[in-house]
mmCIF file of C-alpha atoms in Angstrom:
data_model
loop_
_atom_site.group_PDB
_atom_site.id
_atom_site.type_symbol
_atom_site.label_atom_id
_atom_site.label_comp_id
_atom_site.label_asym_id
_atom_site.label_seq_id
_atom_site.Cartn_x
_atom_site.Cartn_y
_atom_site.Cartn_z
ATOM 1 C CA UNK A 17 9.702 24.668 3.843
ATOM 2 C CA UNK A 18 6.634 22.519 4.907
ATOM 3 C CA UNK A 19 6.228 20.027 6.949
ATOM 4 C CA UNK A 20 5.202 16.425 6.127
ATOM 5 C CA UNK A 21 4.693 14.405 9.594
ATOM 6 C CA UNK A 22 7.594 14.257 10.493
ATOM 7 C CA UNK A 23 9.841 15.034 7.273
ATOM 8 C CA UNK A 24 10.502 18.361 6.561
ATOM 9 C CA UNK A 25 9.550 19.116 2.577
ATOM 10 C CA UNK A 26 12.376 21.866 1.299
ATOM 11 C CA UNK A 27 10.708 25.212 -0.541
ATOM 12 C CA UNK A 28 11.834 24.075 -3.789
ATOM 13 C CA UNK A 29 10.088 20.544 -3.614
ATOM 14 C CA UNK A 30 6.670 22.221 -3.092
ATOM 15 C CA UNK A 31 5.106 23.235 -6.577
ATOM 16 C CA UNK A 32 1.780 24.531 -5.536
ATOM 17 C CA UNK A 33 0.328 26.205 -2.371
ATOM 18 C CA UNK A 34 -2.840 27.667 -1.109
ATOM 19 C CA UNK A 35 -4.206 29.145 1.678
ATOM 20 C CA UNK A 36 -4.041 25.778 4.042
ATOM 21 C CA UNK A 37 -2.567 22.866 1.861
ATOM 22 C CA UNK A 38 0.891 22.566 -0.338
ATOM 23 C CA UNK A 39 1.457 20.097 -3.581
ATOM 24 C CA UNK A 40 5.265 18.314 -3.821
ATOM 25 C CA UNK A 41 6.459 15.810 -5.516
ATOM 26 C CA UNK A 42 6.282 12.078 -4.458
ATOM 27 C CA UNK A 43 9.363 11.194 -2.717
ATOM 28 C CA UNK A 44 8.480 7.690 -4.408
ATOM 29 C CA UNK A 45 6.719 7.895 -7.536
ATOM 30 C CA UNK A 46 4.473 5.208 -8.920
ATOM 31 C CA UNK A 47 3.750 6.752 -12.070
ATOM 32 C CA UNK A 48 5.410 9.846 -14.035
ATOM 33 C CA UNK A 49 3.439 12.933 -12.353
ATOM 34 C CA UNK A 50 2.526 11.041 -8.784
ATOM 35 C CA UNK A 51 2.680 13.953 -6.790
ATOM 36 C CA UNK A 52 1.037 14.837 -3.129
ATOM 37 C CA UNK A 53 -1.402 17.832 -1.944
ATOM 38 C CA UNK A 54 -1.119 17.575 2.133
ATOM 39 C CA UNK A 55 -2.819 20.333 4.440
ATOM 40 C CA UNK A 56 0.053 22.532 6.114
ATOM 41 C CA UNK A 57 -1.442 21.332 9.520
ATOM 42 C CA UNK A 58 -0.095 18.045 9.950
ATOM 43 C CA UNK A 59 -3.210 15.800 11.094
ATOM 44 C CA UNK A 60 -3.220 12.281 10.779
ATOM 45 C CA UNK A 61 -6.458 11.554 9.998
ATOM 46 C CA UNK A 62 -9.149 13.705 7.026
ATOM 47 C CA UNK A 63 -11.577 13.528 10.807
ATOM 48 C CA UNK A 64 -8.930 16.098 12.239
ATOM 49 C CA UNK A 65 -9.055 18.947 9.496
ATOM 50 C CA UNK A 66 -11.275 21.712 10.422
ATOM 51 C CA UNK A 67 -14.177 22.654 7.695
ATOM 52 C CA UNK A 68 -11.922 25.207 5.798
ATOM 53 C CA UNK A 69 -8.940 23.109 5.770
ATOM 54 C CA UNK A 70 -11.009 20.394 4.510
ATOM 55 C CA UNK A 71 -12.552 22.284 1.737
ATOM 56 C CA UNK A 72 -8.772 24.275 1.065
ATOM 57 C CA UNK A 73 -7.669 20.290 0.501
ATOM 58 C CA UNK A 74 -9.951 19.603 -2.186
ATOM 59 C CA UNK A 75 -10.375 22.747 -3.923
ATOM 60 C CA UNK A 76 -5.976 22.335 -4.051
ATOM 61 C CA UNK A 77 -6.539 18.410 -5.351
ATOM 62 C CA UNK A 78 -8.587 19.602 -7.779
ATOM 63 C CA UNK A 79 -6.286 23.051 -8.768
ATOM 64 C CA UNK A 80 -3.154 20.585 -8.689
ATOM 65 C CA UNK A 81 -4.970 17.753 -11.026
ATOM 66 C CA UNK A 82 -6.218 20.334 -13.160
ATOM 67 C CA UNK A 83 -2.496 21.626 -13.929
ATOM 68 C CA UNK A 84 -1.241 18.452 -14.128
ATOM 69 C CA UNK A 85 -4.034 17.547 -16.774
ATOM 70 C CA UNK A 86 -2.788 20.365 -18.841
ATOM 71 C CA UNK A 87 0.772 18.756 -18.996
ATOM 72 C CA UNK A 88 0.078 14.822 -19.603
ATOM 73 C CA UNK A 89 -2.611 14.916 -21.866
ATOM 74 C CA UNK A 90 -1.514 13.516 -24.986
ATOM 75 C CA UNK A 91 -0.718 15.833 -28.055
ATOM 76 C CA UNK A 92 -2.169 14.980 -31.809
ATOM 77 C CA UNK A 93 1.599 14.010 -32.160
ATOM 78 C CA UNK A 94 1.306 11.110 -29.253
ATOM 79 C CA UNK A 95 -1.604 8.137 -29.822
ATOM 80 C CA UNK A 96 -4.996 9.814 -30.240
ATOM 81 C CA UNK A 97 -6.369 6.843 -28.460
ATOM 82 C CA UNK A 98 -4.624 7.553 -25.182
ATOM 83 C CA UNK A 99 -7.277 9.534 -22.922
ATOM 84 C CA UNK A 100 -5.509 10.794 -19.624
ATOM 85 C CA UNK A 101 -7.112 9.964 -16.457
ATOM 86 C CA UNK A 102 -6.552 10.091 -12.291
ATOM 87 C CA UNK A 103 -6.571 7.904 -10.027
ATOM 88 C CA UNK A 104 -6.935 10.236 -6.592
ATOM 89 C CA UNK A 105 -6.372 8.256 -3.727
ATOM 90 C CA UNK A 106 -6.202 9.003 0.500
ATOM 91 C CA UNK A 107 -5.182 6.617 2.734
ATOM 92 C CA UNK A 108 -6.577 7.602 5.833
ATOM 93 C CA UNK A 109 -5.077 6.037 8.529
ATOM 94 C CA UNK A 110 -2.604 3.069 9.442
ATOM 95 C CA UNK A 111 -4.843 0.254 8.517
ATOM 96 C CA UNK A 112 -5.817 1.809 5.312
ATOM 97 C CA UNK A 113 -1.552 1.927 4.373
ATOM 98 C CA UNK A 114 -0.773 5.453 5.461
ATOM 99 C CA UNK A 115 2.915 5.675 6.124
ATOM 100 C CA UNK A 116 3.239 8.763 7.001
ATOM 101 C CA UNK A 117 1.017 10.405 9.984
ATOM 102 C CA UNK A 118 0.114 13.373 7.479
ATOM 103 C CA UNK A 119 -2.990 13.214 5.644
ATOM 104 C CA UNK A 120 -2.136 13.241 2.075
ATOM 105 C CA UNK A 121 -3.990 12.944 -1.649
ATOM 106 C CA UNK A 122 -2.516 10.970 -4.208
ATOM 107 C CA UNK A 123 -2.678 11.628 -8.141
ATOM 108 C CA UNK A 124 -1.975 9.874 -10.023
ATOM 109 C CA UNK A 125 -1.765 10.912 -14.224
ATOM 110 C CA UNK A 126 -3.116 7.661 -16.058
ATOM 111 C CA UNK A 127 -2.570 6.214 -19.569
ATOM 112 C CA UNK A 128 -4.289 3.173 -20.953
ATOM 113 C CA UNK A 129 -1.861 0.222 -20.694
ATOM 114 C CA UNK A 130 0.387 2.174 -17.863
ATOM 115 C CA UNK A 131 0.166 -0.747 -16.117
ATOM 116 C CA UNK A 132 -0.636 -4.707 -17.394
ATOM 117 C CA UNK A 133 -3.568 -4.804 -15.325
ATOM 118 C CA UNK A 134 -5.632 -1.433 -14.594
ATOM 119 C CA UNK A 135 -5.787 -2.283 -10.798
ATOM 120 C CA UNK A 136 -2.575 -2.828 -10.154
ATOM 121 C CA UNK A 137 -2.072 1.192 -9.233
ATOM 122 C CA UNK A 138 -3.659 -0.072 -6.173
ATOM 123 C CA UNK A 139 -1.424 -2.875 -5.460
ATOM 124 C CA UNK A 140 1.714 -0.204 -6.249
ATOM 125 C CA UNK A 141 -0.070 2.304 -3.453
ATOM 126 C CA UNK A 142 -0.627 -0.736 -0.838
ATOM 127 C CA UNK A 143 3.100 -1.512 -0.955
ATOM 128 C CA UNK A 144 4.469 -0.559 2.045
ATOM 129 C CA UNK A 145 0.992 -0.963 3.765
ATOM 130 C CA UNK A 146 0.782 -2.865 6.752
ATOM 131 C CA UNK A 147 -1.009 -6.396 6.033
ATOM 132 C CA UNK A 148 -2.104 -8.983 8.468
ATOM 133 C CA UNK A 149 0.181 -11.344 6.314
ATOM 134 C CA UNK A 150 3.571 -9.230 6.857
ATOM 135 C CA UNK A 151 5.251 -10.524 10.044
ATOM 136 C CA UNK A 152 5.208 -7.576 12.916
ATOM 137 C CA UNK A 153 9.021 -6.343 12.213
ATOM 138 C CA UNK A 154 7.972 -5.384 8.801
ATOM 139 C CA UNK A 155 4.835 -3.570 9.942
ATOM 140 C CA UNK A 156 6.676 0.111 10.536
ATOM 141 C CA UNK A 157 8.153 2.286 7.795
ATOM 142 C CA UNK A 158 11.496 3.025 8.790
ATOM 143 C CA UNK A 159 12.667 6.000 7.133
ATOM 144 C CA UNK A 160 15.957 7.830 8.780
ATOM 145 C CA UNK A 161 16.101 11.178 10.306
ATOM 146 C CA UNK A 162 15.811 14.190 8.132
ATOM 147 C CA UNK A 163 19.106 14.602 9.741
ATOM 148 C CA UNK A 164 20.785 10.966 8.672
ATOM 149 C CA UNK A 165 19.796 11.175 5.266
ATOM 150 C CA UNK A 166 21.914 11.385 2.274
ATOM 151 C CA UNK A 167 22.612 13.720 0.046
ATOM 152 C CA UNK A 168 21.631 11.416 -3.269
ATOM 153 C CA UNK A 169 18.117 11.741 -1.770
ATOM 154 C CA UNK A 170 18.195 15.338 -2.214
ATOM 155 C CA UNK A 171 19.417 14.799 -5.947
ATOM 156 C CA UNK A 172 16.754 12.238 -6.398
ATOM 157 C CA UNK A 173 14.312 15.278 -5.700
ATOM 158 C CA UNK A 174 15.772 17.341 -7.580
ATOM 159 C CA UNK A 175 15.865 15.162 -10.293
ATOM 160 C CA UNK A 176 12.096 14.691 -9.962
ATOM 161 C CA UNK A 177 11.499 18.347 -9.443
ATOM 162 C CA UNK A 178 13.222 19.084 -12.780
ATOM 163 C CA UNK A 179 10.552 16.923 -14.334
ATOM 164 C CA UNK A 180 7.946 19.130 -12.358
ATOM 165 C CA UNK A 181 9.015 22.312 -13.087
ATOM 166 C CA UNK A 182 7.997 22.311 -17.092
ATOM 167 C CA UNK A 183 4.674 22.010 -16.069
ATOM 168 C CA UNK A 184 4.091 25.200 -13.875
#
């Protein structure tokens, strides 16, 4: 198990580890593949990793997208047109849409045409961002207690996890 802020990630979530950061799989996916690589050290902020950490984070991102790579890339049976592609994506900090205090790497696997216009990944990623526009109740994620929450979430992840598992 590995903590993410404040959530607690079970063993069998977490797909890929090193010697300072894990990979899991997106509690809420955008795309088919969104998964996360977070340090173990929960920091809020890329400033508050130490040089190895920060190097371990990267040199994971890149491991992780790498093996991830291997599995969506089209086959000669799919459309030889499709190229795959990443978007790789950190929030760092509150204003930037972080909702959870942990810092965190998103990849993204991307087809042409996965969505009607290319930049609306970034829209789908800014979701639950807080926006001078949203009125102030709105502005915190509330997400229950690891304790409070239900057991379909766990079959959610497992779900998802099935979908991981072929890959590594």
């Amino acid at each position: 198990m590995m903590k993410f802020g404040r959530f607690t990630i079970p063993s069998h979530h977490i797909f890929y580890t090193s010697t300072s950061s894990f990979a899991f799989v997106n509690l809420r996916p955008i795309l088919p593949g969104h998964v996360l690589v977070s340090p173990k050290r929960v920091v809020p902020r890329l400033r508050d990793l130490d040089s190895q950490e920060y190097t371990d984070l990267w040199l994971a991102v890149r491991e992780v997208q790498n093996m991830l790579e291997q599995h969506y890339t089209p086959t000669k049976d799919d459309d030889k047109d499709q190229v795959l592609s990443f978007n790789v994506a950190v929030q760092d900090g509150l204003g930037a849409g972080q909702s959870v205090p942990h810092v965190h790497v998103h990849l993204l696997p991307r087809l042409a045409g996965d969505f009607e216009r290319n930049d609306d990944v970034y829209d789908e990623l800014e979701q639950w961002a807080p926006r001078s526009d949203m009125p102030k109740e709105k502005l915190a994620l509330e997400v229950p207690d690891d304790g409070d929450r239900k057991d379909a979430l766990l079959n959610k992840w497992e779900k998802k996890q099935r979908l991981i598992d072929p890959i590594f």
